[in-house]
Tab-separated table of C-alpha atoms in Angstrom:
chain	number	residue	atom	x	y	z
A	1	UNK	CA	14.417	34.603	-19.088
A	2	UNK	CA	11.512	34.098	-16.615
A	3	UNK	CA	12.304	32.045	-13.512
A	4	UNK	CA	10.011	29.096	-12.776
A	5	UNK	CA	9.875	28.665	-9.015
A	6	UNK	CA	8.493	25.131	-9.304
A	7	UNK	CA	12.087	24.149	-10.117
A	8	UNK	CA	13.360	25.877	-6.964
A	9	UNK	CA	10.690	25.460	-4.281
A	10	UNK	CA	9.702	21.821	-3.858
A	11	UNK	CA	8.229	19.548	-1.190
A	12	UNK	CA	10.567	20.266	1.714
A	13	UNK	CA	12.488	23.470	1.109
A	14	UNK	CA	13.967	25.957	-1.359
A	15	UNK	CA	17.021	24.692	-3.221
A	16	UNK	CA	18.607	25.470	-6.574
A	17	UNK	CA	21.637	26.713	-8.456
A	18	UNK	CA	22.960	30.248	-8.127
A	19	UNK	CA	22.325	32.567	-9.935
A	20	UNK	CA	20.166	31.027	-12.664
A	21	UNK	CA	17.537	29.536	-10.333
A	22	UNK	CA	18.256	31.421	-7.119
A	23	UNK	CA	19.492	35.018	-6.948
A	24	UNK	CA	18.832	38.170	-4.895
A	25	UNK	CA	15.745	39.077	-6.931
A	26	UNK	CA	14.231	35.659	-6.195
A	27	UNK	CA	15.285	35.801	-2.536
A	28	UNK	CA	13.588	39.182	-2.101
A	29	UNK	CA	10.361	37.875	-3.670
A	30	UNK	CA	10.416	34.808	-1.394
A	31	UNK	CA	11.001	37.036	1.633
A	32	UNK	CA	8.033	39.223	0.688
A	33	UNK	CA	5.849	36.151	0.152
A	34	UNK	CA	6.987	34.464	3.369
A	35	UNK	CA	6.046	37.623	5.270
A	36	UNK	CA	2.516	37.647	3.914
A	37	UNK	CA	1.798	33.911	3.873
A	38	UNK	CA	3.382	32.865	7.178
A	39	UNK	CA	4.746	35.697	9.317
A	40	UNK	CA	2.015	38.335	9.305
A	41	UNK	CA	-0.937	35.914	9.674
A	42	UNK	CA	0.780	34.390	12.730
A	43	UNK	CA	1.474	37.794	14.289
A	44	UNK	CA	-1.791	38.125	16.205
A	45	UNK	CA	-2.599	38.229	19.872
A	46	UNK	CA	-4.905	35.735	21.524
A	47	UNK	CA	-7.658	38.312	21.092
A	48	UNK	CA	-7.159	38.218	17.353
A	49	UNK	CA	-5.763	41.753	16.968
A	50	UNK	CA	-2.495	42.578	15.277
A	51	UNK	CA	0.395	42.446	17.712
A	52	UNK	CA	3.589	44.514	17.708
A	53	UNK	CA	5.703	44.322	14.577
A	54	UNK	CA	6.623	40.657	14.073
A	55	UNK	CA	10.162	39.301	13.757
A	56	UNK	CA	11.949	36.601	11.759
A	57	UNK	CA	15.318	35.006	12.613
A	58	UNK	CA	17.586	34.444	9.597
A	59	UNK	CA	20.795	32.420	9.525
A	60	UNK	CA	23.154	31.160	6.827
A	61	UNK	CA	25.841	28.590	6.191
A	62	UNK	CA	29.325	29.239	4.814
A	63	UNK	CA	28.454	29.401	1.088
A	64	UNK	CA	29.805	32.456	-0.731
A	65	UNK	CA	26.376	33.292	-2.145
A	66	UNK	CA	24.782	33.422	1.311
A	67	UNK	CA	25.323	37.058	2.395
A	68	UNK	CA	23.702	38.744	-0.613
A	69	UNK	CA	20.804	36.269	-0.635
A	70	UNK	CA	20.186	36.844	3.084
A	71	UNK	CA	20.283	40.612	2.587
A	72	UNK	CA	17.768	40.486	-0.258
A	73	UNK	CA	15.452	38.159	1.669
A	74	UNK	CA	15.660	40.480	4.682
A	75	UNK	CA	14.708	43.462	2.523
A	76	UNK	CA	11.625	41.616	1.285
A	77	UNK	CA	10.593	40.943	4.882
A	78	UNK	CA	11.350	44.471	6.080
A	79	UNK	CA	9.362	46.030	3.216
A	80	UNK	CA	6.359	44.012	4.436
A	81	UNK	CA	6.659	45.387	7.966
A	82	UNK	CA	8.627	42.538	9.543
A	83	UNK	CA	11.698	42.945	11.740
A	84	UNK	CA	14.654	40.754	10.767
A	85	UNK	CA	17.156	39.333	13.237
A	86	UNK	CA	20.192	38.122	11.337
A	87	UNK	CA	22.044	35.575	13.455
A	88	UNK	CA	24.844	35.158	10.913
A	89	UNK	CA	26.793	31.949	10.386
A	90	UNK	CA	25.085	28.993	12.054
A	91	UNK	CA	24.043	25.393	11.591
A	92	UNK	CA	20.475	24.654	10.586
A	93	UNK	CA	19.711	23.431	14.088
A	94	UNK	CA	21.231	26.692	15.346
A	95	UNK	CA	18.555	28.526	13.374
A	96	UNK	CA	15.895	26.178	14.758
A	97	UNK	CA	17.170	27.001	18.236
A	98	UNK	CA	16.763	30.723	17.548
A	99	UNK	CA	13.248	30.168	16.183
A	100	UNK	CA	12.283	28.051	19.168
A	101	UNK	CA	13.933	30.100	21.908
A	102	UNK	CA	12.674	33.433	20.571
A	103	UNK	CA	9.335	31.983	19.371
A	104	UNK	CA	9.628	33.604	15.934
A	105	UNK	CA	9.556	32.229	12.378
A	106	UNK	CA	12.925	31.425	10.862
A	107	UNK	CA	14.816	31.048	7.603
A	108	UNK	CA	18.073	29.154	7.196
A	109	UNK	CA	20.034	29.829	4.003
A	110	UNK	CA	21.728	26.562	3.097
A	111	UNK	CA	21.839	23.901	0.439
A	112	UNK	CA	22.873	21.287	2.989
A	113	UNK	CA	25.168	18.750	1.311
A	114	UNK	CA	24.724	20.012	-2.264
A	115	UNK	CA	27.751	21.315	-4.238
A	116	UNK	CA	28.963	24.915	-3.976
A	117	UNK	CA	26.906	26.215	-6.897
A	118	UNK	CA	23.706	25.528	-4.920
A	119	UNK	CA	21.979	27.489	-2.205
A	120	UNK	CA	18.523	27.370	-0.655
A	121	UNK	CA	16.300	28.155	2.315
A	122	UNK	CA	14.779	26.019	5.031
A	123	UNK	CA	11.761	27.915	6.362
A	124	UNK	CA	9.969	27.427	9.658
A	125	UNK	CA	7.142	28.961	11.630
A	126	UNK	CA	7.537	30.253	15.179
A	127	UNK	CA	8.828	27.574	17.531
A	128	UNK	CA	10.704	25.864	14.658
A	129	UNK	CA	7.475	24.362	13.313
A	130	UNK	CA	7.856	23.156	9.716
A	131	UNK	CA	6.924	24.920	6.517
A	132	UNK	CA	6.536	22.251	3.839
A	133	UNK	CA	4.267	21.472	0.930
A	134	UNK	CA	1.344	20.793	3.268
A	135	UNK	CA	2.055	23.671	5.636
A	136	UNK	CA	2.483	26.811	3.571
A	137	UNK	CA	5.395	26.286	1.177
A	138	UNK	CA	3.171	25.976	-1.894
A	139	UNK	CA	1.417	29.239	-1.043
A	140	UNK	CA	4.791	30.959	-0.534
A	141	UNK	CA	5.931	29.710	-3.940
A	142	UNK	CA	2.760	30.835	-5.707
A	143	UNK	CA	2.843	34.331	-4.222
A	144	UNK	CA	6.584	34.739	-4.860
A	145	UNK	CA	5.982	33.690	-8.476
A	146	UNK	CA	3.326	36.404	-8.772
A	147	UNK	CA	5.837	38.964	-7.532
A	148	UNK	CA	8.501	37.788	-9.989
A	149	UNK	CA	6.075	37.786	-12.899
A	150	UNK	CA	4.748	41.229	-11.943
A	151	UNK	CA	6.255	43.434	-9.265
A	152	UNK	CA	6.799	43.507	-5.527
A	153	UNK	CA	4.353	45.397	-3.307
A	154	UNK	CA	5.425	48.877	-2.240
A	155	UNK	CA	7.103	49.029	1.195
A	156	UNK	CA	4.692	49.576	4.068
A	157	UNK	CA	4.832	52.775	6.097
A	158	UNK	CA	5.974	50.959	9.246
A	159	UNK	CA	8.900	49.204	7.604
A	160	UNK	CA	10.732	46.533	9.584
A	161	UNK	CA	14.204	46.905	11.054
A	162	UNK	CA	17.171	44.641	10.286
A	163	UNK	CA	19.535	43.894	13.185
A	164	UNK	CA	22.294	41.390	13.984
A	165	UNK	CA	22.728	39.045	16.947
A	166	UNK	CA	25.148	36.204	17.683
A	167	UNK	CA	23.342	33.246	19.291
A	168	UNK	CA	26.047	30.560	19.104
A	169	UNK	CA	26.842	30.580	22.834
A	170	UNK	CA	23.141	30.433	23.747
A	171	UNK	CA	22.678	27.485	21.382
A	172	UNK	CA	25.672	25.642	22.855
A	173	UNK	CA	24.504	26.234	26.425
A	174	UNK	CA	21.021	24.999	25.599
A	175	UNK	CA	22.302	21.732	24.121
A	176	UNK	CA	24.558	21.163	27.121
A	177	UNK	CA	21.526	21.591	29.384
A	178	UNK	CA	19.840	18.649	27.599
A	179	UNK	CA	22.695	16.110	27.793
A	180	UNK	CA	25.250	16.323	30.589
A	181	UNK	CA	28.603	15.023	29.373
A	182	UNK	CA	30.689	16.160	32.333
A	183	UNK	CA	30.674	12.796	34.099
A	184	UNK	CA	31.447	10.458	31.185
A	185	UNK	CA	34.732	8.576	30.884
A	186	UNK	CA	37.321	10.368	28.722
A	187	UNK	CA	36.739	9.792	25.002
A	188	UNK	CA	38.784	10.567	21.928
A	189	UNK	CA	36.536	11.589	19.035
A	190	UNK	CA	37.471	12.505	15.479
A	191	UNK	CA	35.034	14.989	13.939
A	192	UNK	CA	34.848	15.571	10.183
A	193	UNK	CA	33.018	18.845	9.541
A	194	UNK	CA	33.549	18.622	5.775
A	195	UNK	CA	34.343	22.373	5.740
A	196	UNK	CA	30.724	22.910	6.752
A	197	UNK	CA	29.031	24.436	9.766
A	198	UNK	CA	30.118	21.645	12.093
A	199	UNK	CA	33.450	23.425	12.081
A	200	UNK	CA	31.755	26.288	13.948
A	201	UNK	CA	29.316	24.384	16.163
A	202	UNK	CA	31.451	21.437	17.321
A	203	UNK	CA	34.093	23.602	19.052
A	204	UNK	CA	31.304	25.624	20.685
A	205	UNK	CA	29.241	22.704	21.959
A	206	UNK	CA	31.865	20.020	22.582
A	207	UNK	CA	34.779	22.335	23.343
A	208	UNK	CA	35.350	25.670	25.032
A	209	UNK	CA	35.068	27.983	22.005
A	210	UNK	CA	31.793	29.492	23.266
A	211	UNK	CA	33.167	30.037	26.767
A	212	UNK	CA	31.751	26.847	28.275
A	213	UNK	CA	33.738	24.520	30.543
A	214	UNK	CA	35.909	21.803	29.053
A	215	UNK	CA	34.389	18.336	28.664
A	216	UNK	CA	36.255	14.999	29.006
A	217	UNK	CA	36.597	14.867	25.223
A	218	UNK	CA	39.786	14.825	23.165
A	219	UNK	CA	38.561	16.172	19.817
A	220	UNK	CA	40.599	15.526	16.675
A	221	UNK	CA	39.340	18.003	14.035
A	222	UNK	CA	39.063	17.267	10.328
A	223	UNK	CA	38.228	20.054	7.886
A	224	UNK	CA	36.900	22.558	10.427
A	225	UNK	CA	37.726	25.523	8.157
A	226	UNK	CA	34.487	27.025	6.818
A	227	UNK	CA	34.667	26.804	3.030
A	228	UNK	CA	31.580	26.601	0.848
A	229	UNK	CA	33.618	25.266	-2.080
A	230	UNK	CA	34.172	22.006	-0.129
A	231	UNK	CA	37.847	21.602	-1.111
A	232	UNK	CA	38.390	18.242	0.613
A	233	UNK	CA	35.227	16.280	-0.101
A	234	UNK	CA	31.502	16.876	-0.431
A	235	UNK	CA	29.783	17.505	2.887
A	236	UNK	CA	27.465	14.579	2.243
A	237	UNK	CA	28.162	11.685	4.622
A	238	UNK	CA	25.432	9.599	2.978
A	239	UNK	CA	27.950	8.895	0.210
A	240	UNK	CA	30.450	6.337	1.575
A	241	UNK	CA	33.405	7.920	-0.231
A	242	UNK	CA	32.973	11.051	1.874
A	243	UNK	CA	33.559	9.035	5.051
A	244	UNK	CA	36.903	7.575	4.008
A	245	UNK	CA	39.053	10.300	5.565
A	246	UNK	CA	37.156	10.069	8.858
A	247	UNK	CA	37.372	6.274	8.943
A	248	UNK	CA	41.115	6.367	8.373
A	249	UNK	CA	41.596	9.077	11.012
A	250	UNK	CA	39.642	7.153	13.653
A	251	UNK	CA	41.937	4.161	13.212
A	252	UNK	CA	45.095	6.289	12.941
A	253	UNK	CA	44.364	8.179	16.164
A	254	UNK	CA	43.065	5.104	18.019
A	255	UNK	CA	39.876	7.059	18.672
A	256	UNK	CA	36.771	5.803	20.423
A	257	UNK	CA	34.501	7.032	17.634
A	258	UNK	CA	34.150	9.405	14.718
A	259	UNK	CA	31.418	11.908	13.884
A	260	UNK	CA	30.665	13.325	10.431
A	261	UNK	CA	28.359	16.278	9.816
A	262	UNK	CA	26.811	17.422	6.570
A	263	UNK	CA	27.183	20.966	5.238
A	264	UNK	CA	24.628	22.628	7.493
A	265	UNK	CA	25.404	20.250	10.392
A	266	UNK	CA	21.841	19.157	11.014
A	267	UNK	CA	22.727	15.509	10.306
A	268	UNK	CA	25.290	13.394	12.122
A	269	UNK	CA	26.882	10.113	11.008
A	270	UNK	CA	28.747	7.883	13.438
A	271	UNK	CA	31.869	5.724	12.929
A	272	UNK	CA	32.947	3.097	15.483
A	273	UNK	CA	36.472	2.524	16.820
A	274	UNK	CA	37.276	0.128	13.968
A	275	UNK	CA	36.394	2.729	11.348
A	276	UNK	CA	33.088	1.055	10.484
A	277	UNK	CA	29.895	3.083	10.034
A	278	UNK	CA	27.131	2.656	12.601
A	279	UNK	CA	23.823	2.781	10.758
A	280	UNK	CA	21.436	5.681	11.418
A	281	UNK	CA	18.825	3.075	12.366
A	282	UNK	CA	21.114	1.756	15.106
A	283	UNK	CA	21.647	5.325	16.319
A	284	UNK	CA	17.877	5.851	16.260
A	285	UNK	CA	17.436	2.776	18.460
A	286	UNK	CA	20.243	3.760	20.843
A	287	UNK	CA	19.076	7.361	21.312
A	288	UNK	CA	15.427	6.341	21.274
A	289	UNK	CA	15.901	3.946	24.184
A	290	UNK	CA	17.617	6.698	26.189
A	291	UNK	CA	14.678	8.992	25.614
A	292	UNK	CA	12.138	6.238	26.317
A	293	UNK	CA	13.708	5.470	29.675
A	294	UNK	CA	13.794	9.149	30.580
A	295	UNK	CA	10.101	9.528	29.743
A	296	UNK	CA	9.132	6.440	31.678
A	297	UNK	CA	11.117	7.640	34.692
A	298	UNK	CA	8.997	10.799	34.600
A	299	UNK	CA	5.817	8.720	34.605
A	300	UNK	CA	4.943	9.345	30.948
A	301	UNK	CA	4.207	6.909	28.110
A	302	UNK	CA	6.761	7.792	25.423
A	303	UNK	CA	6.039	8.069	21.704
A	304	UNK	CA	8.807	7.471	19.156
A	305	UNK	CA	8.612	8.435	15.471
A	306	UNK	CA	10.480	6.631	12.708
A	307	UNK	CA	10.195	6.834	8.958
A	308	UNK	CA	9.298	3.822	6.883
A	309	UNK	CA	12.862	3.206	5.707
A	310	UNK	CA	14.430	2.791	9.125
A	311	UNK	CA	15.232	-0.723	10.248
A	312	UNK	CA	12.521	-2.916	11.728
A	313	UNK	CA	14.844	-3.102	14.726
A	314	UNK	CA	13.701	0.407	15.704
A	315	UNK	CA	10.028	-0.429	16.327
A	316	UNK	CA	11.077	-3.784	17.802
A	317	UNK	CA	13.289	-2.145	20.443
A	318	UNK	CA	10.937	0.747	21.136
A	319	UNK	CA	7.855	-1.450	21.526
A	320	UNK	CA	9.701	-3.872	23.797
A	321	UNK	CA	10.728	-0.916	25.960
A	322	UNK	CA	7.135	0.176	26.369
A	323	UNK	CA	6.954	3.001	23.835
A	324	UNK	CA	4.237	3.844	21.369
A	325	UNK	CA	5.667	3.807	17.845
A	326	UNK	CA	4.448	5.946	14.924
A	327	UNK	CA	5.638	5.196	11.395
A	328	UNK	CA	5.745	8.082	8.930
A	329	UNK	CA	6.754	8.930	5.381
A	330	UNK	CA	10.207	10.220	4.474
A	331	UNK	CA	10.969	13.927	4.788
A	332	UNK	CA	11.820	16.325	7.599
A	333	UNK	CA	8.702	18.497	7.285
A	334	UNK	CA	6.458	15.429	7.544
A	335	UNK	CA	8.304	13.991	10.531
A	336	UNK	CA	8.366	17.341	12.335
A	337	UNK	CA	4.603	17.573	11.948
A	338	UNK	CA	4.152	14.033	13.266
A	339	UNK	CA	6.488	14.755	16.175
A	340	UNK	CA	4.333	17.693	17.271
A	341	UNK	CA	0.989	16.016	16.550
A	342	UNK	CA	1.957	13.019	18.681
A	343	UNK	CA	3.957	14.899	21.324
A	344	UNK	CA	6.743	12.432	20.492
A	345	UNK	CA	9.870	12.544	22.598
A	346	UNK	CA	12.179	11.456	19.732
A	347	UNK	CA	12.196	10.608	16.054
A	348	UNK	CA	14.779	9.216	13.642
A	349	UNK	CA	15.309	8.854	9.907
A	350	UNK	CA	17.512	6.578	7.814
A	351	UNK	CA	19.210	9.724	6.474
A	352	UNK	CA	20.603	10.565	9.946
A	353	UNK	CA	18.101	13.270	10.806
A	354	UNK	CA	17.194	13.015	14.500
A	355	UNK	CA	14.310	14.927	16.082
A	356	UNK	CA	13.778	15.818	19.738
A	357	UNK	CA	10.785	17.141	21.613
A	358	UNK	CA	13.195	18.983	23.904
A	359	UNK	CA	14.575	20.731	20.811
A	360	UNK	CA	11.258	22.166	19.622
A	361	UNK	CA	10.384	18.892	17.832
A	362	UNK	CA	13.116	19.778	15.320
A	363	UNK	CA	16.127	17.859	14.031
A	364	UNK	CA	19.611	18.368	15.420
A	365	UNK	CA	22.659	16.314	14.559
A	366	UNK	CA	24.664	17.770	17.418
A	367	UNK	CA	22.197	16.696	20.111
A	368	UNK	CA	22.120	13.182	18.641
A	369	UNK	CA	25.933	13.139	18.748
A	370	UNK	CA	25.845	14.165	22.399
A	371	UNK	CA	23.507	11.284	23.212
A	372	UNK	CA	25.901	8.863	21.502
A	373	UNK	CA	28.813	10.291	23.482
A	374	UNK	CA	26.812	10.008	26.718
A	375	UNK	CA	25.801	6.405	25.987
A	376	UNK	CA	29.349	5.375	25.048
A	377	UNK	CA	31.019	7.302	27.843
A	378	UNK	CA	28.605	6.049	30.475
A	379	UNK	CA	29.841	2.439	30.234
A	380	UNK	CA	33.014	0.576	29.304
A	381	UNK	CA	32.086	-1.297	26.118
A	382	UNK	CA	33.359	-0.034	22.736
A	383	UNK	CA	30.967	1.517	20.245
A	384	UNK	CA	31.195	-1.502	17.929
A	385	UNK	CA	29.655	-3.663	20.660
A	386	UNK	CA	26.811	-1.197	21.197
A	387	UNK	CA	26.211	-0.874	17.475
A	388	UNK	CA	26.015	-4.638	17.025
A	389	UNK	CA	23.217	-4.851	19.588
A	390	UNK	CA	21.094	-2.357	17.663
A	391	UNK	CA	21.731	-3.804	14.190
A	392	UNK	CA	20.259	-7.324	14.292
A	393	UNK	CA	19.173	-7.285	10.626
A	394	UNK	CA	20.942	-6.585	7.340
A	395	UNK	CA	20.027	-3.754	4.983
A	396	UNK	CA	20.916	-2.744	1.450
A	397	UNK	CA	21.112	0.978	2.022
A	398	UNK	CA	19.390	3.249	-0.469
A	399	UNK	CA	20.037	2.251	-4.090
A	400	UNK	CA	19.091	4.661	-6.886
A	401	UNK	CA	18.124	3.510	-10.372
A	402	UNK	CA	17.698	5.971	-13.224
A	403	UNK	CA	14.871	4.733	-15.434
A	404	UNK	CA	13.207	6.100	-18.556
A	405	UNK	CA	9.700	5.163	-17.455
A	406	UNK	CA	9.219	5.244	-13.682
A	407	UNK	CA	5.547	4.080	-13.692
A	408	UNK	CA	6.372	1.131	-15.950
A	409	UNK	CA	9.281	0.043	-13.763
A	410	UNK	CA	7.115	0.261	-10.674
A	411	UNK	CA	4.372	-1.714	-12.399
A	412	UNK	CA	6.790	-4.570	-13.098
A	413	UNK	CA	7.598	-4.785	-9.399
A	414	UNK	CA	3.918	-4.697	-8.433
A	415	UNK	CA	3.161	-7.442	-10.926
A	416	UNK	CA	5.898	-9.696	-9.551
A	417	UNK	CA	5.422	-9.123	-5.828
A	418	UNK	CA	1.802	-8.120	-5.361
A	419	UNK	CA	-0.490	-9.393	-8.096
A	420	UNK	CA	1.324	-12.378	-9.583
A	421	UNK	CA	0.043	-15.757	-8.452
A	422	UNK	CA	2.469	-17.319	-6.007
A	423	UNK	CA	3.882	-13.958	-4.924
A	424	UNK	CA	3.458	-15.106	-1.335
A	425	UNK	CA	1.954	-13.702	1.873
A	426	UNK	CA	2.996	-10.060	1.645
A	427	UNK	CA	1.647	-6.895	3.219
A	428	UNK	CA	1.548	-3.876	0.926
A	429	UNK	CA	1.174	-0.213	1.761
A	430	UNK	CA	1.661	3.041	-0.138
A	431	UNK	CA	2.273	5.513	2.667
A	432	UNK	CA	5.350	6.678	0.740
A	433	UNK	CA	6.055	4.869	-2.486
A	434	UNK	CA	5.517	1.098	-2.514
A	435	UNK	CA	6.373	-0.949	0.586
A	436	UNK	CA	6.131	-4.734	0.303
A	437	UNK	CA	6.676	-6.696	3.504
A	438	UNK	CA	7.174	-10.406	4.104
A	439	UNK	CA	8.185	-9.729	7.699
A	440	UNK	CA	5.384	-11.729	9.341
A	441	UNK	CA	6.401	-14.902	7.489
A	442	UNK	CA	9.648	-16.694	6.745
A	443	UNK	CA	12.089	-15.753	5.371
A	444	UNK	CA	11.734	-12.229	6.783
A	445	UNK	CA	12.251	-9.350	4.365
A	446	UNK	CA	10.732	-6.077	3.233
A	447	UNK	CA	11.495	-3.447	0.618
A	448	UNK	CA	10.417	0.073	-0.218
A	449	UNK	CA	10.506	1.552	-3.706
A	450	UNK	CA	10.051	5.334	-3.925
A	451	UNK	CA	10.200	7.735	-6.838
A	452	UNK	CA	12.392	10.815	-6.527
A	453	UNK	CA	10.579	14.155	-6.345
A	454	UNK	CA	13.107	15.790	-8.638
A	455	UNK	CA	14.684	13.213	-10.964
A	456	UNK	CA	13.686	10.135	-13.027
A	457	UNK	CA	14.931	7.879	-10.249
A	458	UNK	CA	13.529	5.015	-8.231
A	459	UNK	CA	15.027	4.583	-4.757
A	460	UNK	CA	15.153	1.063	-3.325
A	461	UNK	CA	15.693	0.059	0.306
A	462	UNK	CA	15.716	-3.609	1.332
A	463	UNK	CA	16.059	-5.233	4.740
A	464	UNK	CA	16.041	-8.888	5.753
A	465	UNK	CA	16.774	-11.062	8.741
A	466	UNK	CA	19.902	-12.425	7.032
A	467	UNK	CA	22.244	-11.222	4.318
A	468	UNK	CA	21.554	-13.900	1.722
A	469	UNK	CA	17.834	-13.120	1.671
A	470	UNK	CA	18.479	-9.377	1.548
A	471	UNK	CA	20.795	-9.783	-1.431
A	472	UNK	CA	18.320	-11.994	-3.269
A	473	UNK	CA	15.396	-9.606	-2.786
A	474	UNK	CA	17.604	-6.630	-3.640
A	475	UNK	CA	18.868	-8.208	-6.851
A	476	UNK	CA	15.436	-9.476	-7.904
A	477	UNK	CA	13.785	-6.079	-7.438
A	478	UNK	CA	16.620	-4.250	-9.164
A	479	UNK	CA	16.397	-6.597	-12.137
A	480	UNK	CA	12.727	-5.704	-12.510
A	481	UNK	CA	13.322	-1.985	-12.058
A	482	UNK	CA	16.166	-1.940	-14.571
A	483	UNK	CA	14.738	-4.495	-17.007
A	484	UNK	CA	14.445	-2.153	-20.002
A	485	UNK	CA	17.889	-0.669	-19.405
A	486	UNK	CA	19.458	-4.130	-19.118
A	487	UNK	CA	17.816	-5.299	-22.336
A	488	UNK	CA	18.961	-2.288	-24.364
């Protein structure tokens, strides 16, 4: 049965089920296409002539399907005349480090937080620059589809070489050079790796597993064993049920905080000493202010990126601190591009992706965690007190509604909040979905309604200055979105 790559390669990355959507044959075709669309065109000197044989760094997470997919992808690259540096097991930000430090394109084989049957690839250009729907991913998909429907090109005469290199210690040393934790007060931290790559990177960066000196951290590990079947819980901290073990352990061990990583450890979620989650928006504000002050101390005007679903507290704090703020749509490839275009020092998303100029404008959950540890350990207040400062408003979190007719549901919301007489003084924009804001009037509230790229879902996020208003707006919008379903 022919494979349709439009079901595998979407807006941000490659992701699908193994082996029906994603298998070695598909991986080899994608590798061959990536070589010709991204790698070889970039491999030129400043004079415009072909340089020495180009290279690509390739890493993978702990999923059982990873090794054979990596090998097939590497063969597709090598056949096109590209050298392949396999860096083995790593986090996604570990692959971004390799791409940035070596200045070569990269490919990370992971399906992030998805169940074990999934795998995928996150692709990047040299320097960890994004490859998304607007930056080459569509062309990669189209060429790979041609190869699957026909045949792969014959190997070139100067075929690439495939070699292996462990870069974990280099990655750990680099992160430690960005945030110095040696002088903080002693902290006890529970870390839930969810059987994902945090179980490899946390001991290397925050402990002595990579040969670095001990830090004043007492780490309590949860589920550090690498296991792509996720035997304890899904490695998806966005789902509250996957935080329950961490929350209980923080309280049980009387810890100062808890950290939870997703499967490929590029996202980090934070739990305070009471076992309560600290919102990613609060973390964005906390880390953002640290980066703003550092930029200002160096005599530079800082720029901070945030997506349109983060709390209004983020631009409030950043603007008050003297930063320029840029609001962007949701999605890591879009934010990475905005980070580079604006030379932004830091960016944050509601999904707990955090981006740093010092980390090649890419996202790294571990570096964000280190900033939180530095901020907490550099003063005497508990994390709950810090979190409260950066969460002045109340938010609904992302609520998904499965609807039969997405355009009709959206139209009902537009009719009620935008076009209906008496809807009130709202500001509307469609940067990413529908955002309706009543923030410049009273009571203060805003919501965003976005359609899923992959499912018949509408995603709702609501924020207000107080909880009663948030709940009212949330319930009113949901009743409109789900009107047909409620009536049936």
